[in-house]
Amino acid sequence: KSKDKGGNLVAAYVASLHAQAEERRVMEQELRGALDRGEFEMYYQPVVTAADGTLNGFEGLIRWNNQKLGNVSPGRFIPLAEDSRLISPIGEWVLRTACHEAMRWPSNLKVAVNVSAEQLTDPAFASVVVSALAQSGLPPERLEIEVTESVFLRDGGGAAQLLDQLISLGIRLSLDDFGTGYSSLGYLRKTQFSTIKVDRSFVVGAAKGSIESIAIIRAVVALADSLGMSTTAEGAETEVEVDTLRALGCSNIQGYYYGRPMPASDVLTLFRRPDSLDTEAA
Ligand code: C2E
Ligand code: MG
Ligand code: MG
Ligand code: MG
């Protein structure tokens, strides 16, 4: 009897593995044609100054709507794109679209773009950035590129060299999801980041009074201060979280409290009603 039960469990497990593999296969197949079919769209989420809630810029976040699969979150399809060499063309589209759309914003606002470690293994990446800036006319100081610590794990120095090239173009670099990976402070010495992004998990913890989360945010803020970098706290949803982050000295805040990621057209609407952000911030 118990042997039968175990057999059923194994069969169910094997079936679910097959289902997962099949889902992945379909998704990869759909992903291959997604650019040509125009299925991607950039959304933009406000980043504000912690002290007074004024708008600093937006982070661009890709969205995928596919006929068969519906809306697929980047958390699901970006890893697949990274594994299947599709990330370079998709990443290039992201960069060009974000630079282009940011040109329609007030000229004091920055745009941040996420770049995968795989994109930085392509030696042509810097020239794609140069071309995106030139074609859109966006000044390099308005572009921020977000990478995670994983870029440094990948290869022996190639990524760091590429990042230096980007800095010499005049664009800024942010270190995303700080504290969630294999954090080594050595990276901060190797590459001149402008901003450290504090992961949402610490934000949630700190607002709940977690001693560890509070200590970590304090340490990151102190480290950033002494190295001449700013900090952006990610994923603040509540007033308590925002107040906590302000008290801890974070420079910038991003999160649903100030605004969800929105289509480019909604960003433009925001500028026609300039007080719409301030009311949420108050
Ligand atoms: P990320 O760069 O750390 O982006 C922040 C994520 O947190 C976004 O999820 C955003 O929608 C979400 N978020 C922002 N505020 C809040 C909040 O208050 N509460 C909660 N619960 N979540 C919040 P999203 O858009 O699903 O993106 C997930 C990840 O996918 C990103 O994490 C980034 O690593 C990757 N990604 C997104 N767009 C791109 C892209 O264009 N290129 C690449 N390479 N990766 C991208
Ligand atoms: Mg990011
Ligand atoms: Mg992040
Ligand atoms: Mg993240």
Short mmCIF file of C-alpha atoms and ligand atoms in Angstrom, two decimals:
data_model
loop_
_atom_site.label_atom_id
_atom_site.label_comp_id
_atom_site.label_asym_id
_atom_site.label_seq_id
_atom_site.Cartn_x
_atom_site.Cartn_y
_atom_site.Cartn_z
CA LYS A 1 0.00 0.00 0.00
CA SER A 2 2.56 2.54 1.17
CA LYS A 3 4.67 1.56 -1.82
CA ASP A 4 1.76 2.42 -4.10
CA LYS A 5 1.36 5.76 -2.43
CA GLY A 6 5.04 6.50 -2.90
CA GLY A 7 4.74 5.47 -6.53
CA ASN A 8 1.86 7.89 -7.01
CA LEU A 9 3.87 10.70 -5.46
CA VAL A 10 6.78 10.00 -7.75
CA ALA A 11 4.46 9.85 -10.76
CA ALA A 12 2.85 13.14 -9.76
CA TYR A 13 6.28 14.71 -9.27
CA VAL A 14 7.51 13.51 -12.65
CA ALA A 15 4.30 14.78 -14.27
CA SER A 16 4.79 18.21 -12.71
CA LEU A 17 8.39 18.31 -13.94
CA HIS A 18 7.14 17.55 -17.44
CA ALA A 19 4.50 20.27 -17.15
CA GLN A 20 7.14 22.77 -16.03
CA ALA A 21 9.47 21.83 -18.87
CA GLU A 22 6.60 22.12 -21.35
CA GLU A 23 5.61 25.53 -19.98
CA ARG A 24 9.20 26.68 -20.32
CA ARG A 25 9.38 25.40 -23.89
CA VAL A 26 6.20 27.23 -24.88
CA MET A 27 7.33 30.40 -23.15
CA GLU A 28 10.72 30.34 -24.86
CA GLN A 29 9.06 29.77 -28.21
CA GLU A 30 6.71 32.70 -27.67
CA LEU A 31 9.57 34.85 -26.38
CA ARG A 32 11.46 34.33 -29.65
CA GLY A 33 8.88 36.22 -31.67
CA ALA A 34 7.79 38.70 -29.00
CA LEU A 35 9.99 41.61 -30.12
CA ASP A 36 8.87 41.35 -33.75
CA ARG A 37 5.22 41.15 -32.71
CA GLY A 38 5.62 44.25 -30.51
CA GLU A 39 4.52 42.47 -27.34
CA PHE A 40 6.81 44.35 -24.94
CA GLU A 41 6.05 47.62 -23.23
CA MET A 42 8.04 49.71 -20.78
CA TYR A 43 6.43 50.74 -17.51
CA TYR A 44 7.97 53.43 -15.31
CA GLN A 45 7.96 53.70 -11.53
CA PRO A 46 8.67 56.99 -9.73
CA VAL A 47 11.79 57.39 -7.57
CA VAL A 48 11.51 60.29 -5.09
CA THR A 49 13.85 62.16 -2.76
CA ALA A 50 13.27 60.80 0.74
CA ALA A 51 13.53 64.14 2.53
CA ASP A 52 10.80 66.01 0.67
CA GLY A 53 9.11 63.56 -1.70
CA THR A 54 10.13 65.44 -4.85
CA LEU A 55 10.40 63.41 -8.03
CA ASN A 56 13.89 62.36 -9.12
CA GLY A 57 13.09 60.14 -12.03
CA PHE A 58 11.72 56.72 -12.93
CA GLU A 59 12.90 53.14 -13.11
CA GLY A 60 11.94 51.44 -16.37
CA LEU A 61 10.44 47.96 -15.90
CA ILE A 62 9.62 45.74 -18.86
CA ARG A 63 6.17 44.21 -19.34
CA TRP A 64 5.25 41.34 -21.67
CA ASN A 65 1.78 40.66 -22.94
CA ASN A 66 1.50 37.54 -25.08
CA GLN A 67 -1.59 36.23 -26.86
CA LYS A 68 -1.17 32.65 -25.59
CA LEU A 69 0.31 33.33 -22.17
CA GLY A 70 -1.27 36.63 -21.19
CA ASN A 71 0.80 38.94 -18.97
CA VAL A 72 4.05 37.28 -17.95
CA SER A 73 6.07 38.98 -15.18
CA PRO A 74 9.73 39.85 -15.83
CA GLY A 75 10.63 37.74 -12.80
CA ARG A 76 9.55 34.74 -14.92
CA PHE A 77 10.64 35.56 -18.46
CA ILE A 78 13.86 37.54 -17.92
CA PRO A 79 15.71 34.48 -16.51
CA LEU A 80 14.51 32.51 -19.53
CA ALA A 81 15.68 35.26 -21.89
CA GLU A 82 19.05 35.22 -20.12
CA ASP A 83 19.40 31.46 -20.61
CA SER A 84 18.40 31.51 -24.27
CA ARG A 85 20.49 34.43 -25.59
CA LEU A 86 17.35 36.46 -26.18
CA ILE A 87 18.31 38.97 -23.50
CA SER A 88 20.63 41.01 -25.75
CA PRO A 89 18.03 42.05 -28.34
CA ILE A 90 15.37 42.51 -25.64
CA GLY A 91 17.79 44.52 -23.51
CA GLU A 92 18.69 46.70 -26.48
CA TRP A 93 15.00 47.40 -27.10
CA VAL A 94 14.57 48.30 -23.41
CA LEU A 95 17.48 50.73 -23.52
CA ARG A 96 16.42 52.44 -26.75
CA THR A 97 12.77 52.69 -25.68
CA ALA A 98 13.58 54.07 -22.21
CA CYS A 99 16.02 56.70 -23.57
CA HIS A 100 13.51 57.70 -26.22
CA GLU A 101 10.57 58.00 -23.83
CA ALA A 102 12.58 59.86 -21.18
CA MET A 103 13.24 62.59 -23.76
CA ARG A 104 9.57 63.56 -23.40
CA TRP A 105 9.96 64.19 -19.64
CA PRO A 106 11.17 67.34 -17.87
CA SER A 107 14.93 67.48 -18.36
CA ASN A 108 15.77 67.21 -14.65
CA LEU A 109 14.36 63.66 -14.47
CA LYS A 110 16.50 60.54 -14.79
CA VAL A 111 15.61 57.16 -16.20
CA ALA A 112 16.99 53.91 -14.79
CA VAL A 113 17.27 50.74 -16.85
CA ASN A 114 17.92 47.22 -15.58
CA VAL A 115 20.74 45.37 -17.31
CA SER A 116 21.41 41.63 -16.88
CA ALA A 117 24.83 40.17 -16.26
CA GLU A 118 24.54 38.32 -19.60
CA GLN A 119 24.22 41.62 -21.46
CA LEU A 120 27.54 42.74 -20.02
CA THR A 121 29.34 39.71 -21.41
CA ASP A 122 28.73 41.19 -24.87
CA PRO A 123 31.66 43.48 -25.74
CA ALA A 124 29.32 45.43 -28.06
CA PHE A 125 27.13 46.50 -25.15
CA ALA A 126 28.85 49.87 -24.64
CA SER A 127 28.35 50.76 -28.29
CA VAL A 128 24.64 49.94 -27.99
CA VAL A 129 24.45 52.40 -25.08
CA VAL A 130 26.31 55.04 -27.08
CA SER A 131 23.92 54.52 -29.98
CA ALA A 132 20.79 54.64 -27.77
CA LEU A 133 21.96 57.96 -26.29
CA ALA A 134 22.90 59.42 -29.67
CA GLN A 135 19.68 58.39 -31.43
CA SER A 136 17.41 59.60 -28.64
CA GLY A 137 19.43 62.69 -27.78
CA LEU A 138 19.26 61.85 -24.06
CA PRO A 139 22.19 63.36 -22.13
CA PRO A 140 24.23 60.54 -20.53
CA GLU A 141 23.82 62.09 -17.04
CA ARG A 142 20.11 61.31 -17.25
CA LEU A 143 20.65 57.59 -17.79
CA GLU A 144 21.20 55.21 -14.92
CA ILE A 145 22.06 51.55 -15.42
CA GLU A 146 21.07 49.09 -12.70
CA VAL A 147 23.08 45.91 -12.29
CA THR A 148 23.15 43.30 -9.54
CA GLU A 149 26.18 41.82 -7.84
CA SER A 150 25.88 38.80 -10.13
CA VAL A 151 27.71 40.73 -12.88
CA PHE A 152 30.91 40.35 -10.89
CA LEU A 153 30.49 36.61 -10.34
CA ARG A 154 30.21 35.86 -14.01
CA ASP A 155 33.62 36.57 -15.50
CA GLY A 156 37.11 37.61 -14.54
CA GLY A 157 37.08 41.37 -14.80
CA GLY A 158 35.40 41.79 -18.18
CA ALA A 159 32.20 43.15 -16.66
CA ALA A 160 34.06 45.57 -14.37
CA GLN A 161 35.94 46.90 -17.38
CA LEU A 162 32.72 47.36 -19.31
CA LEU A 163 31.15 49.17 -16.35
CA ASP A 164 34.15 51.53 -16.27
CA GLN A 165 33.57 52.24 -19.96
CA LEU A 166 29.95 53.14 -19.20
CA ILE A 167 31.00 55.48 -16.39
CA SER A 168 33.40 57.22 -18.74
CA LEU A 169 30.44 57.91 -21.03
CA GLY A 170 28.96 59.95 -18.18
CA ILE A 171 26.12 57.63 -17.22
CA ARG A 172 25.45 56.50 -13.64
CA LEU A 173 25.51 52.99 -12.22
CA SER A 174 23.30 51.60 -9.47
CA LEU A 175 23.87 48.40 -7.55
CA ASP A 176 20.43 46.75 -7.44
CA ASP A 177 19.01 44.39 -4.79
CA PHE A 178 21.93 45.08 -2.50
CA GLY A 179 22.30 42.60 0.32
CA THR A 180 20.39 39.75 -1.29
CA GLY A 181 23.22 38.14 -3.26
CA TYR A 182 26.78 37.24 -2.51
CA SER A 183 27.57 40.73 -1.31
CA SER A 184 31.22 41.47 -1.28
CA LEU A 185 32.24 44.99 -0.42
CA GLY A 186 35.19 44.59 -2.78
CA TYR A 187 32.91 45.36 -5.73
CA LEU A 188 32.26 48.79 -4.31
CA ARG A 189 35.96 49.52 -4.44
CA LYS A 190 36.37 48.18 -7.97
CA THR A 191 33.47 50.01 -9.59
CA GLN A 192 32.28 53.56 -8.94
CA PHE A 193 28.56 53.12 -8.33
CA SER A 194 26.46 56.26 -7.83
CA THR A 195 23.70 54.51 -5.91
CA ILE A 196 23.10 51.43 -3.81
CA LYS A 197 19.56 50.10 -3.98
CA VAL A 198 18.40 48.59 -0.68
CA ASP A 199 16.25 45.53 -1.31
CA ARG A 200 12.60 45.57 -0.29
CA SER A 201 13.09 42.70 2.18
CA PHE A 202 15.10 45.02 4.48
CA VAL A 203 12.50 47.78 4.09
CA VAL A 204 9.72 45.47 5.24
CA GLY A 205 11.85 44.14 8.10
CA ALA A 206 12.95 47.54 9.33
CA ALA A 207 9.41 48.91 9.46
CA LYS A 208 8.41 45.87 11.54
CA GLY A 209 11.19 46.69 13.99
CA SER A 210 13.60 43.92 12.98
CA ILE A 211 16.89 44.82 14.68
CA GLU A 212 18.85 43.06 11.95
CA SER A 213 17.14 44.86 9.06
CA ILE A 214 17.54 48.23 10.78
CA ALA A 215 21.22 47.56 11.46
CA ILE A 216 21.80 46.53 7.85
CA ILE A 217 20.10 49.62 6.38
CA ARG A 218 22.05 51.84 8.80
CA ALA A 219 25.30 50.19 7.74
CA VAL A 220 24.50 50.51 4.02
CA VAL A 221 23.60 54.19 4.42
CA ALA A 222 26.82 54.87 6.36
CA LEU A 223 28.89 52.98 3.80
CA ALA A 224 27.26 54.82 0.89
CA ASP A 225 27.73 58.18 2.62
CA SER A 226 31.41 57.62 3.24
CA LEU A 227 32.00 56.44 -0.33
CA GLY A 228 30.07 59.36 -1.83
CA MET A 229 27.16 57.27 -3.04
CA SER A 230 23.43 57.68 -2.52
CA THR A 231 20.93 55.06 -1.42
CA THR A 232 17.54 54.17 -2.87
CA ALA A 233 15.21 52.05 -0.77
CA GLU A 234 13.01 49.76 -2.87
CA GLY A 235 9.42 48.70 -2.37
CA ALA A 236 8.06 51.08 0.27
CA GLU A 237 4.31 50.49 0.40
CA THR A 238 3.20 52.10 3.66
CA GLU A 239 3.64 55.37 5.52
CA VAL A 240 5.38 53.50 8.34
CA GLU A 241 7.91 52.11 5.86
CA VAL A 242 8.51 55.56 4.34
CA ASP A 243 8.94 57.18 7.78
CA THR A 244 11.34 54.43 8.84
CA LEU A 245 13.46 54.86 5.70
CA ARG A 246 13.59 58.63 6.14
CA ALA A 247 14.66 58.22 9.77
CA LEU A 248 17.38 55.79 8.71
CA GLY A 249 18.73 58.37 6.25
CA CYS A 250 18.04 56.76 2.88
CA SER A 251 18.47 59.35 0.09
CA ASN A 252 15.70 58.13 -2.21
CA ILE A 253 12.62 55.99 -1.97
CA GLN A 254 10.77 53.95 -4.57
CA GLY A 255 7.62 51.92 -3.97
CA TYR A 256 3.87 51.60 -4.32
CA TYR A 257 3.44 54.29 -1.65
CA TYR A 258 4.61 56.89 -4.18
CA GLY A 259 3.45 55.14 -7.31
CA ARG A 260 3.22 51.82 -9.09
CA PRO A 261 5.00 51.14 -12.36
CA MET A 262 2.87 52.81 -15.08
CA PRO A 263 2.75 53.03 -18.87
CA ALA A 264 4.65 55.86 -20.59
CA SER A 265 1.39 57.67 -21.39
CA ASP A 266 0.47 57.81 -17.68
CA VAL A 267 3.86 59.34 -16.90
CA LEU A 268 3.10 62.13 -19.36
CA THR A 269 -0.33 62.65 -17.77
CA LEU A 270 1.44 63.06 -14.43
CA PHE A 271 3.36 66.06 -15.75
CA ARG A 272 0.13 67.72 -16.83
CA ARG A 273 -1.08 67.43 -13.22
CA PRO A 274 2.15 68.29 -11.43
CA ASP A 275 0.69 68.08 -7.91
CA SER A 276 -0.48 64.48 -8.34
CA LEU A 277 2.71 63.06 -6.84
CA ASP A 278 3.00 65.58 -4.03
CA THR A 279 -0.46 64.76 -2.69
CA GLU A 280 0.51 61.12 -2.30
CA ALA A 281 3.78 62.12 -0.69
CA ALA A 282 2.17 64.49 1.82
P1 C2E B 1 14.05 45.21 -9.68
O1 C2E B 1 14.90 45.90 -10.68
O2 C2E B 1 14.58 45.07 -8.31
O3 C2E B 1 12.67 46.03 -9.71
C1 C2E B 1 11.87 46.25 -8.58
C2 C2E B 1 10.67 45.34 -8.57
O4 C2E B 1 9.90 45.63 -7.39
C3 C2E B 1 9.71 45.57 -9.74
O5 C2E B 1 9.11 44.30 -10.05
C4 C2E B 1 8.68 46.50 -9.14
O6 C2E B 1 7.43 46.45 -9.82
C5 C2E B 1 8.56 45.94 -7.75
N1 C2E B 1 8.08 46.93 -6.78
C6 C2E B 1 8.26 48.27 -6.78
N2 C2E B 1 7.68 48.84 -5.72
C7 C2E B 1 7.12 47.85 -5.01
C8 C2E B 1 6.36 47.82 -3.79
O7 C2E B 1 6.11 48.84 -3.15
N3 C2E B 1 5.96 46.60 -3.34
C9 C2E B 1 6.24 45.45 -4.04
N4 C2E B 1 5.77 44.29 -3.53
N5 C2E B 1 6.95 45.44 -5.18
C10 C2E B 1 7.38 46.63 -5.66
P2 C2E B 1 8.95 43.81 -11.57
O8 C2E B 1 8.56 44.95 -12.44
O9 C2E B 1 8.07 42.60 -11.53
O10 C2E B 1 10.41 43.38 -11.96
C11 C2E B 1 11.06 42.32 -11.31
C12 C2E B 1 12.50 42.24 -11.71
O11 C2E B 1 12.63 41.90 -13.09
C13 C2E B 1 13.26 43.54 -11.53
O12 C2E B 1 13.64 43.73 -10.19
C14 C2E B 1 14.44 43.30 -12.47
O13 C2E B 1 15.41 42.52 -11.83
C15 C2E B 1 13.80 42.49 -13.59
N6 C2E B 1 13.48 43.39 -14.72
C16 C2E B 1 12.41 44.21 -14.89
N7 C2E B 1 12.49 44.89 -16.06
C17 C2E B 1 13.67 44.53 -16.63
C18 C2E B 1 14.35 44.89 -17.84
O14 C2E B 1 13.91 45.75 -18.63
N8 C2E B 1 15.56 44.27 -18.09
C19 C2E B 1 16.09 43.35 -17.23
N9 C2E B 1 17.28 42.81 -17.54
N10 C2E B 1 15.49 43.02 -16.07
C20 C2E B 1 14.29 43.58 -15.77
MG MG B 2 16.03 47.55 -10.70
MG MG B 3 15.76 45.81 -7.00
MG MG B 4 14.67 42.84 -7.53
#
